[in-house]
mmCIF file of C-alpha atoms in Angstrom:
data_model
loop_
_atom_site.group_PDB
_atom_site.id
_atom_site.type_symbol
_atom_site.label_atom_id
_atom_site.label_comp_id
_atom_site.label_asym_id
_atom_site.label_seq_id
_atom_site.Cartn_x
_atom_site.Cartn_y
_atom_site.Cartn_z
ATOM 1 C CA UNK W 1 0.167 -0.309 0.237
ATOM 2 C CA UNK W 2 1.613 2.831 -0.984
ATOM 3 C CA UNK W 3 0.872 7.253 -0.094
ATOM 4 C CA UNK W 4 -1.496 8.726 -2.477
ATOM 5 C CA UNK W 5 -2.539 12.808 -2.641
ATOM 6 C CA UNK W 6 -5.876 13.627 -0.720
ATOM 7 C CA UNK W 7 -8.158 14.204 -3.668
ATOM 8 C CA UNK W 8 -10.051 17.536 -4.065
ATOM 9 C CA UNK W 9 -13.619 16.260 -3.399
ATOM 10 C CA UNK W 10 -15.584 16.659 -6.929
ATOM 11 C CA UNK W 11 -18.279 19.656 -8.108
ATOM 12 C CA UNK W 12 -21.340 18.949 -6.408
ATOM 13 C CA UNK W 13 -23.374 21.088 -8.901
ATOM 14 C CA UNK W 14 -26.124 18.151 -8.294
ATOM 15 C CA UNK W 15 -28.742 20.890 -7.647
ATOM 16 C CA UNK W 16 -26.702 23.562 -9.814
ATOM 17 C CA UNK W 17 -27.990 20.791 -12.174
ATOM 18 C CA UNK W 18 -31.031 19.980 -11.364
ATOM 19 C CA UNK W 19 -32.442 23.883 -11.217
ATOM 20 C CA UNK W 20 -31.272 24.049 -15.250
ATOM 21 C CA UNK W 21 -32.963 20.937 -15.925
ATOM 22 C CA UNK W 22 -36.592 22.264 -14.754
ATOM 23 C CA UNK W 23 -35.442 25.566 -16.191
ATOM 24 C CA UNK W 24 -35.055 23.842 -19.771
ATOM 25 C CA UNK W 25 -37.952 21.850 -19.707
ATOM 26 C CA UNK W 26 -40.136 24.332 -17.560
ATOM 27 C CA UNK W 27 -39.460 27.678 -18.261
ATOM 28 C CA UNK W 28 -38.840 30.015 -15.392
ATOM 29 C CA UNK W 29 -42.023 29.847 -14.144
ATOM 30 C CA UNK W 30 -41.222 26.157 -13.367
ATOM 31 C CA UNK W 31 -38.553 26.941 -11.376
ATOM 32 C CA UNK W 32 -39.389 29.680 -9.645
ATOM 33 C CA UNK W 33 -42.009 27.134 -8.320
ATOM 34 C CA UNK W 34 -39.342 24.075 -7.330
ATOM 35 C CA UNK W 35 -37.016 27.113 -5.466
ATOM 36 C CA UNK W 36 -40.559 28.307 -4.192
ATOM 37 C CA UNK W 37 -41.368 24.809 -3.180
ATOM 38 C CA UNK W 38 -38.197 24.140 -1.894
ATOM 39 C CA UNK W 39 -38.260 27.373 0.587
ATOM 40 C CA UNK W 40 -41.392 26.365 1.546
ATOM 41 C CA UNK W 41 -40.541 22.658 2.563
ATOM 42 C CA UNK W 42 -37.989 23.629 4.958
ATOM 43 C CA UNK W 43 -35.586 21.840 2.669
ATOM 44 C CA UNK W 44 -33.964 24.975 1.988
ATOM 45 C CA UNK W 45 -32.694 25.079 4.756
ATOM 46 C CA UNK W 46 -31.230 21.487 4.446
ATOM 47 C CA UNK W 47 -29.899 22.914 1.411
ATOM 48 C CA UNK W 48 -28.524 25.312 2.245
ATOM 49 C CA UNK W 49 -26.648 23.305 5.015
ATOM 50 C CA UNK W 50 -25.394 20.589 3.021
ATOM 51 C CA UNK W 51 -23.878 23.503 0.691
ATOM 52 C CA UNK W 52 -22.024 25.018 3.655
ATOM 53 C CA UNK W 53 -20.535 22.149 4.813
ATOM 54 C CA UNK W 54 -19.761 20.811 1.347
ATOM 55 C CA UNK W 55 -18.298 24.357 0.667
ATOM 56 C CA UNK W 56 -15.702 23.740 3.937
ATOM 57 C CA UNK W 57 -14.712 20.731 3.212
ATOM 58 C CA UNK W 58 -13.318 21.807 -0.910
ATOM 59 C CA UNK W 59 -12.364 24.155 0.818
ATOM 60 C CA UNK W 60 -9.971 21.920 2.953
ATOM 61 C CA UNK W 61 -9.538 19.395 0.696
ATOM 62 C CA UNK W 62 -7.618 22.132 -1.535
ATOM 63 C CA UNK W 63 -5.669 23.373 1.160
ATOM 64 C CA UNK W 64 -4.469 20.225 2.124
ATOM 65 C CA UNK W 65 -3.289 19.148 -1.440
ATOM 66 C CA UNK W 66 -1.755 22.947 -1.426
ATOM 67 C CA UNK W 67 0.339 22.222 1.600
ATOM 68 C CA UNK W 68 1.059 18.327 0.086
ATOM 69 C CA UNK W 69 2.406 19.557 -2.752
ATOM 70 C CA UNK W 70 4.759 22.370 -1.452
ATOM 71 C CA UNK W 71 6.320 19.072 0.776
ATOM 72 C CA UNK W 72 8.651 17.030 -1.099
ATOM 73 C CA UNK W 73 7.664 13.138 -2.156
ATOM 74 C CA UNK W 74 9.765 11.792 1.203
ATOM 75 C CA UNK W 75 8.127 14.498 3.627
ATOM 76 C CA UNK W 76 4.039 13.212 3.049
ATOM 77 C CA UNK W 77 5.128 9.542 2.297
ATOM 78 C CA UNK W 78 7.705 10.134 5.848
ATOM 79 C CA UNK W 79 4.733 11.856 8.170
ATOM 80 C CA UNK W 80 1.965 8.604 5.971
ATOM 81 C CA UNK W 81 4.445 5.988 6.792
ATOM 82 C CA UNK W 82 4.967 7.343 11.084
ATOM 83 C CA UNK W 83 1.037 7.404 11.554
ATOM 84 C CA UNK W 84 0.875 4.132 10.329
ATOM 85 C CA UNK W 85 2.862 2.591 12.063
ATOM 86 C CA UNK W 86 1.785 4.525 14.832
ATOM 87 C CA UNK W 87 -2.144 3.004 15.017
ATOM 88 C CA UNK W 88 -0.273 -0.266 14.165
ATOM 89 C CA UNK W 89 1.306 0.118 17.897
ATOM 90 C CA UNK W 90 -2.311 0.942 18.715
ATOM 91 C CA UNK W 91 -3.969 -1.762 17.097
ATOM 92 C CA UNK W 92 -1.732 -4.091 19.534
ATOM 93 C CA UNK W 93 -5.139 -4.944 21.876
ATOM 94 C CA UNK W 94 -7.408 -5.468 18.656
ATOM 95 C CA UNK W 95 -8.822 -2.170 18.662
ATOM 96 C CA UNK W 96 -7.853 1.995 18.604
ATOM 97 C CA UNK W 97 -9.087 3.268 21.526
ATOM 98 C CA UNK W 98 -10.466 7.022 21.320
ATOM 99 C CA UNK W 99 -7.741 7.785 23.833
ATOM 100 C CA UNK W 100 -5.118 6.431 21.912
ATOM 101 C CA UNK W 101 -6.415 8.620 18.641
ATOM 102 C CA UNK W 102 -6.322 11.311 20.504
ATOM 103 C CA UNK W 103 -2.724 10.891 21.911
ATOM 104 C CA UNK W 104 -1.614 10.548 18.179
ATOM 105 C CA UNK W 105 -3.350 14.130 17.279
ATOM 106 C CA UNK W 106 -2.042 16.310 20.234
ATOM 107 C CA UNK W 107 1.251 14.805 19.312
ATOM 108 C CA UNK W 108 1.216 16.554 16.109
ATOM 109 C CA UNK W 109 -0.126 19.676 17.362
ATOM 110 C CA UNK W 110 1.716 20.245 20.152
ATOM 111 C CA UNK W 111 5.342 18.388 19.924
ATOM 112 C CA UNK W 112 5.370 19.322 16.109
ATOM 113 C CA UNK W 113 3.307 22.382 16.023
ATOM 114 C CA UNK W 114 0.845 20.854 13.214
ATOM 115 C CA UNK W 115 -1.962 23.832 12.259
ATOM 116 C CA UNK W 116 -5.536 23.623 11.218
ATOM 117 C CA UNK W 117 -4.339 22.227 7.723
ATOM 118 C CA UNK W 118 -1.948 19.785 8.730
ATOM 119 C CA UNK W 119 -4.329 18.800 11.660
ATOM 120 C CA UNK W 120 -7.097 17.771 8.805
ATOM 121 C CA UNK W 121 -4.356 16.518 6.719
ATOM 122 C CA UNK W 122 -3.519 13.895 9.526
ATOM 123 C CA UNK W 123 -6.760 13.416 10.495
ATOM 124 C CA UNK W 124 -7.173 11.780 6.824
ATOM 125 C CA UNK W 125 -4.095 9.513 7.389
ATOM 126 C CA UNK W 126 -5.234 8.409 10.899
ATOM 127 C CA UNK W 127 -8.876 7.842 9.116
ATOM 128 C CA UNK W 128 -6.391 5.379 6.557
ATOM 129 C CA UNK W 129 -4.297 4.427 9.063
ATOM 130 C CA UNK W 130 -7.340 3.192 11.285
ATOM 131 C CA UNK W 131 -9.169 1.183 8.141
ATOM 132 C CA UNK W 132 -5.822 -0.416 6.540
ATOM 133 C CA UNK W 133 -5.000 -3.715 7.093
ATOM 134 C CA UNK W 134 -1.285 -3.608 6.225
ATOM 135 C CA UNK W 135 0.716 -4.961 9.061
ATOM 136 C CA UNK W 136 3.991 -3.310 10.786
ATOM 137 C CA UNK W 137 6.253 -5.785 8.781
ATOM 138 C CA UNK W 138 5.551 -4.077 5.620
ATOM 139 C CA UNK W 139 4.969 -0.931 7.332
ATOM 140 C CA UNK W 140 9.153 -0.985 8.458
ATOM 141 C CA UNK W 141 10.029 -3.368 4.896
ATOM 142 C CA UNK W 142 8.793 -0.206 3.503
ATOM 143 C CA UNK W 143 10.578 2.232 5.705
ATOM 144 C CA UNK W 144 14.196 0.438 5.726
ATOM 145 C CA UNK W 145 14.056 0.361 1.937
ATOM 146 C CA UNK W 146 13.247 4.181 1.658
ATOM 147 C CA UNK W 147 15.121 5.934 3.850
ATOM 148 C CA UNK W 148 18.274 5.713 5.512
ATOM 149 C CA UNK W 149 19.930 5.511 8.895
ATOM 150 C CA UNK W 150 19.400 9.079 9.602
ATOM 151 C CA UNK W 151 15.600 9.441 9.044
ATOM 152 C CA UNK W 152 15.121 5.953 11.244
ATOM 153 C CA UNK W 153 16.393 7.048 13.763
ATOM 154 C CA UNK W 154 13.926 9.888 14.171
ATOM 155 C CA UNK W 155 11.091 7.665 12.995
ATOM 156 C CA UNK W 156 12.181 5.980 16.419
ATOM 157 C CA UNK W 157 12.366 8.875 18.687
ATOM 158 C CA UNK W 158 8.666 9.834 17.535
ATOM 159 C CA UNK W 159 7.275 6.443 18.268
ATOM 160 C CA UNK W 160 9.060 7.299 21.495
ATOM 161 C CA UNK W 161 8.063 10.326 21.913
ATOM 162 C CA UNK W 162 4.129 9.788 21.711
ATOM 163 C CA UNK W 163 4.215 6.702 23.802
ATOM 164 C CA UNK W 164 5.938 8.323 27.081
ATOM 165 C CA UNK W 165 3.444 10.687 26.270
ATOM 166 C CA UNK W 166 1.472 8.064 28.549
ATOM 167 C CA UNK W 167 1.128 7.971 32.389
ATOM 168 C CA UNK W 168 2.396 4.205 31.909
ATOM 169 C CA UNK W 169 3.480 2.966 29.156
ATOM 170 C CA UNK W 170 1.944 -0.549 28.583
ATOM 171 C CA UNK W 171 5.007 -3.693 28.496
ATOM 172 C CA UNK W 172 3.758 -4.340 25.203
ATOM 173 C CA UNK W 173 3.785 -0.990 23.387
ATOM 174 C CA UNK W 174 7.182 -0.995 24.328
ATOM 175 C CA UNK W 175 8.074 -4.293 23.139
ATOM 176 C CA UNK W 176 6.531 -3.146 19.838
ATOM 177 C CA UNK W 177 9.136 -0.173 20.287
ATOM 178 C CA UNK W 178 11.889 -2.419 20.716
ATOM 179 C CA UNK W 179 10.882 -4.778 17.832
ATOM 180 C CA UNK W 180 10.585 -1.498 15.580
ATOM 181 C CA UNK W 181 14.436 -0.225 16.314
ATOM 182 C CA UNK W 182 15.533 -4.059 15.938
ATOM 183 C CA UNK W 183 13.196 -4.457 12.052
ATOM 184 C CA UNK W 184 14.961 -0.952 11.165
ATOM 185 C CA UNK W 185 18.795 -2.291 11.813
ATOM 186 C CA UNK W 186 19.176 0.549 14.469
ATOM 187 C CA UNK W 187 22.372 -0.333 16.703
ATOM 188 C CA UNK W 188 22.071 -1.404 20.265
ATOM 189 C CA UNK W 189 23.871 1.977 21.428
ATOM 190 C CA UNK W 190 21.209 3.702 19.548
ATOM 191 C CA UNK W 191 18.147 2.228 20.970
ATOM 192 C CA UNK W 192 19.551 2.260 24.998
ATOM 193 C CA UNK W 193 20.733 5.973 23.948
ATOM 194 C CA UNK W 194 16.627 6.560 23.026
ATOM 195 C CA UNK W 195 14.859 4.401 25.559
ATOM 196 C CA UNK W 196 16.658 5.475 28.311
ATOM 197 C CA UNK W 197 16.415 8.800 27.037
ATOM 198 C CA UNK W 198 12.379 9.313 27.584
ATOM 199 C CA UNK W 199 12.651 6.477 30.589
ATOM 200 C CA UNK W 200 14.398 8.577 32.695
ATOM 201 C CA UNK W 201 12.602 12.283 30.844
ATOM 202 C CA UNK W 202 9.425 10.551 32.407
ATOM 203 C CA UNK W 203 10.945 8.747 35.747
ATOM 204 C CA UNK W 204 11.981 13.165 36.190
ATOM 205 C CA UNK W 205 8.347 14.182 35.759
ATOM 206 C CA UNK W 206 7.084 11.788 37.839
ATOM 207 C CA UNK W 207 9.731 12.283 40.848
ATOM 208 C CA UNK W 208 9.574 15.797 40.611
ATOM 209 C CA UNK W 209 13.656 15.651 40.693
ATOM 210 C CA UNK W 210 15.596 18.076 37.559
ATOM 211 C CA UNK W 211 18.258 16.914 35.432
ATOM 212 C CA UNK W 212 21.753 15.355 37.389
ATOM 213 C CA UNK W 213 25.077 14.339 36.042
ATOM 214 C CA UNK W 214 22.624 10.239 35.156
ATOM 215 C CA UNK W 215 20.430 12.039 33.049
ATOM 216 C CA UNK W 216 23.059 13.522 30.533
ATOM 217 C CA UNK W 217 24.817 9.895 30.803
ATOM 218 C CA UNK W 218 21.509 8.585 29.229
ATOM 219 C CA UNK W 219 21.117 11.144 26.912
ATOM 220 C CA UNK W 220 24.960 10.451 25.783
ATOM 221 C CA UNK W 221 23.834 6.423 26.203
ATOM 222 C CA UNK W 222 26.572 6.121 28.162
ATOM 223 C CA UNK W 223 26.358 4.405 31.920
ATOM 224 C CA UNK W 224 27.356 6.471 35.049
ATOM 225 C CA UNK W 225 31.036 7.290 35.913
ATOM 226 C CA UNK W 226 32.289 6.892 32.002
ATOM 227 C CA UNK W 227 36.000 8.949 31.475
ATOM 228 C CA UNK W 228 36.077 12.269 29.426
ATOM 229 C CA UNK W 229 37.730 10.214 25.912
ATOM 230 C CA UNK W 230 34.251 8.273 26.268
ATOM 231 C CA UNK W 231 32.220 11.214 26.538
ATOM 232 C CA UNK W 232 34.014 13.289 23.717
ATOM 233 C CA UNK W 233 33.266 9.650 21.470
ATOM 234 C CA UNK W 234 29.519 9.488 22.205
ATOM 235 C CA UNK W 235 29.345 13.548 21.397
ATOM 236 C CA UNK W 236 30.907 12.671 18.551
ATOM 237 C CA UNK W 237 28.865 10.274 17.160
ATOM 238 C CA UNK W 238 25.701 11.526 17.948
ATOM 239 C CA UNK W 239 26.445 15.083 16.802
ATOM 240 C CA UNK W 240 27.095 12.838 13.004
ATOM 241 C CA UNK W 241 24.059 11.210 13.556
ATOM 242 C CA UNK W 242 21.495 13.713 14.572
ATOM 243 C CA UNK W 243 22.750 16.518 12.555
ATOM 244 C CA UNK W 244 19.963 18.317 11.141
ATOM 245 C CA UNK W 245 20.765 18.190 7.373
ATOM 246 C CA UNK W 246 20.699 14.294 7.142
ATOM 247 C CA UNK W 247 16.943 15.172 7.542
ATOM 248 C CA UNK W 248 16.605 17.972 5.802
ATOM 249 C CA UNK W 249 14.409 16.506 3.392
ATOM 250 C CA UNK W 250 11.488 15.237 5.264
ATOM 251 C CA UNK W 251 11.109 19.140 5.946
ATOM 252 C CA UNK W 252 11.514 21.494 8.743
ATOM 253 C CA UNK W 253 9.385 20.228 11.417
ATOM 254 C CA UNK W 254 11.546 17.103 11.563
ATOM 255 C CA UNK W 255 14.646 18.860 11.535
ATOM 256 C CA UNK W 256 13.122 20.483 14.292
ATOM 257 C CA UNK W 257 13.426 17.362 15.769
ATOM 258 C CA UNK W 258 16.759 16.597 14.534
ATOM 259 C CA UNK W 259 17.839 20.602 16.011
ATOM 260 C CA UNK W 260 15.937 19.440 19.271
ATOM 261 C CA UNK W 261 17.996 16.348 19.712
ATOM 262 C CA UNK W 262 21.187 17.942 19.138
ATOM 263 C CA UNK W 263 20.381 20.132 21.920
ATOM 264 C CA UNK W 264 20.255 17.987 24.372
ATOM 265 C CA UNK W 265 23.359 16.211 23.225
ATOM 266 C CA UNK W 266 25.081 19.406 23.391
ATOM 267 C CA UNK W 267 23.782 20.462 27.060
ATOM 268 C CA UNK W 268 24.811 17.012 27.980
ATOM 269 C CA UNK W 269 28.340 17.866 26.392
ATOM 270 C CA UNK W 270 28.849 21.103 28.150
ATOM 271 C CA UNK W 271 27.816 19.841 31.484
ATOM 272 C CA UNK W 272 30.605 16.823 31.572
ATOM 273 C CA UNK W 273 33.518 19.691 29.670
ATOM 274 C CA UNK W 274 32.606 21.977 32.417
ATOM 275 C CA UNK W 275 32.880 19.464 35.268
#
């Protein structure tokens, strides 16, 4: 199953065609009688509501189409696969709850700062993903064959971001994230770095503790007590993997994810160099 751009609605000119047909067959008086019947029977209000609803839908679909065409194919495909994978994770228990859909929507709106047009697009993609029968393996296979290592890291970061918006991450979903990492051939070091970071971040929120040395060790994927040389090596390795230019083709929002990651890495390194 491949990503397809959202299609604009049809012309919706059925009423206009009907009116034109009556005008041609019954003349102007026939058309007036037809319009009078609609007005006094209360159907006019219903048709007006339908027309307004169709007009809004058409306007939004046109904005979505314009937005999609302004983005790269890599960006649109990345977002589509991301939504599909997140919904597949939600399907672990056999159903996708309203709360899970709300969590995914909130992630795009808050974490990626999507506006109304983009969120309308995301809702369409979510509906497609809920109805889709594509397996997780098929989706990951497409992702692995399409994107290089750096975008795979960004995908895993986003998966963990969504999971750890929950007060308690279900073990099944956490295991699914680990399986995703394995299938995308993410190294053990990178898997440990990402998971430890979000796990520690959730513990900080629970306990109210601020950032400390242990937190910065986690950001760099190191165990407490790592020496200066190991810290420098980890910093250089992560800086190369998360350089924003390596995911620039995915779009501004995903470049921002890499930039935020780089800020965390730099903060950790600065912490240890000042010790």
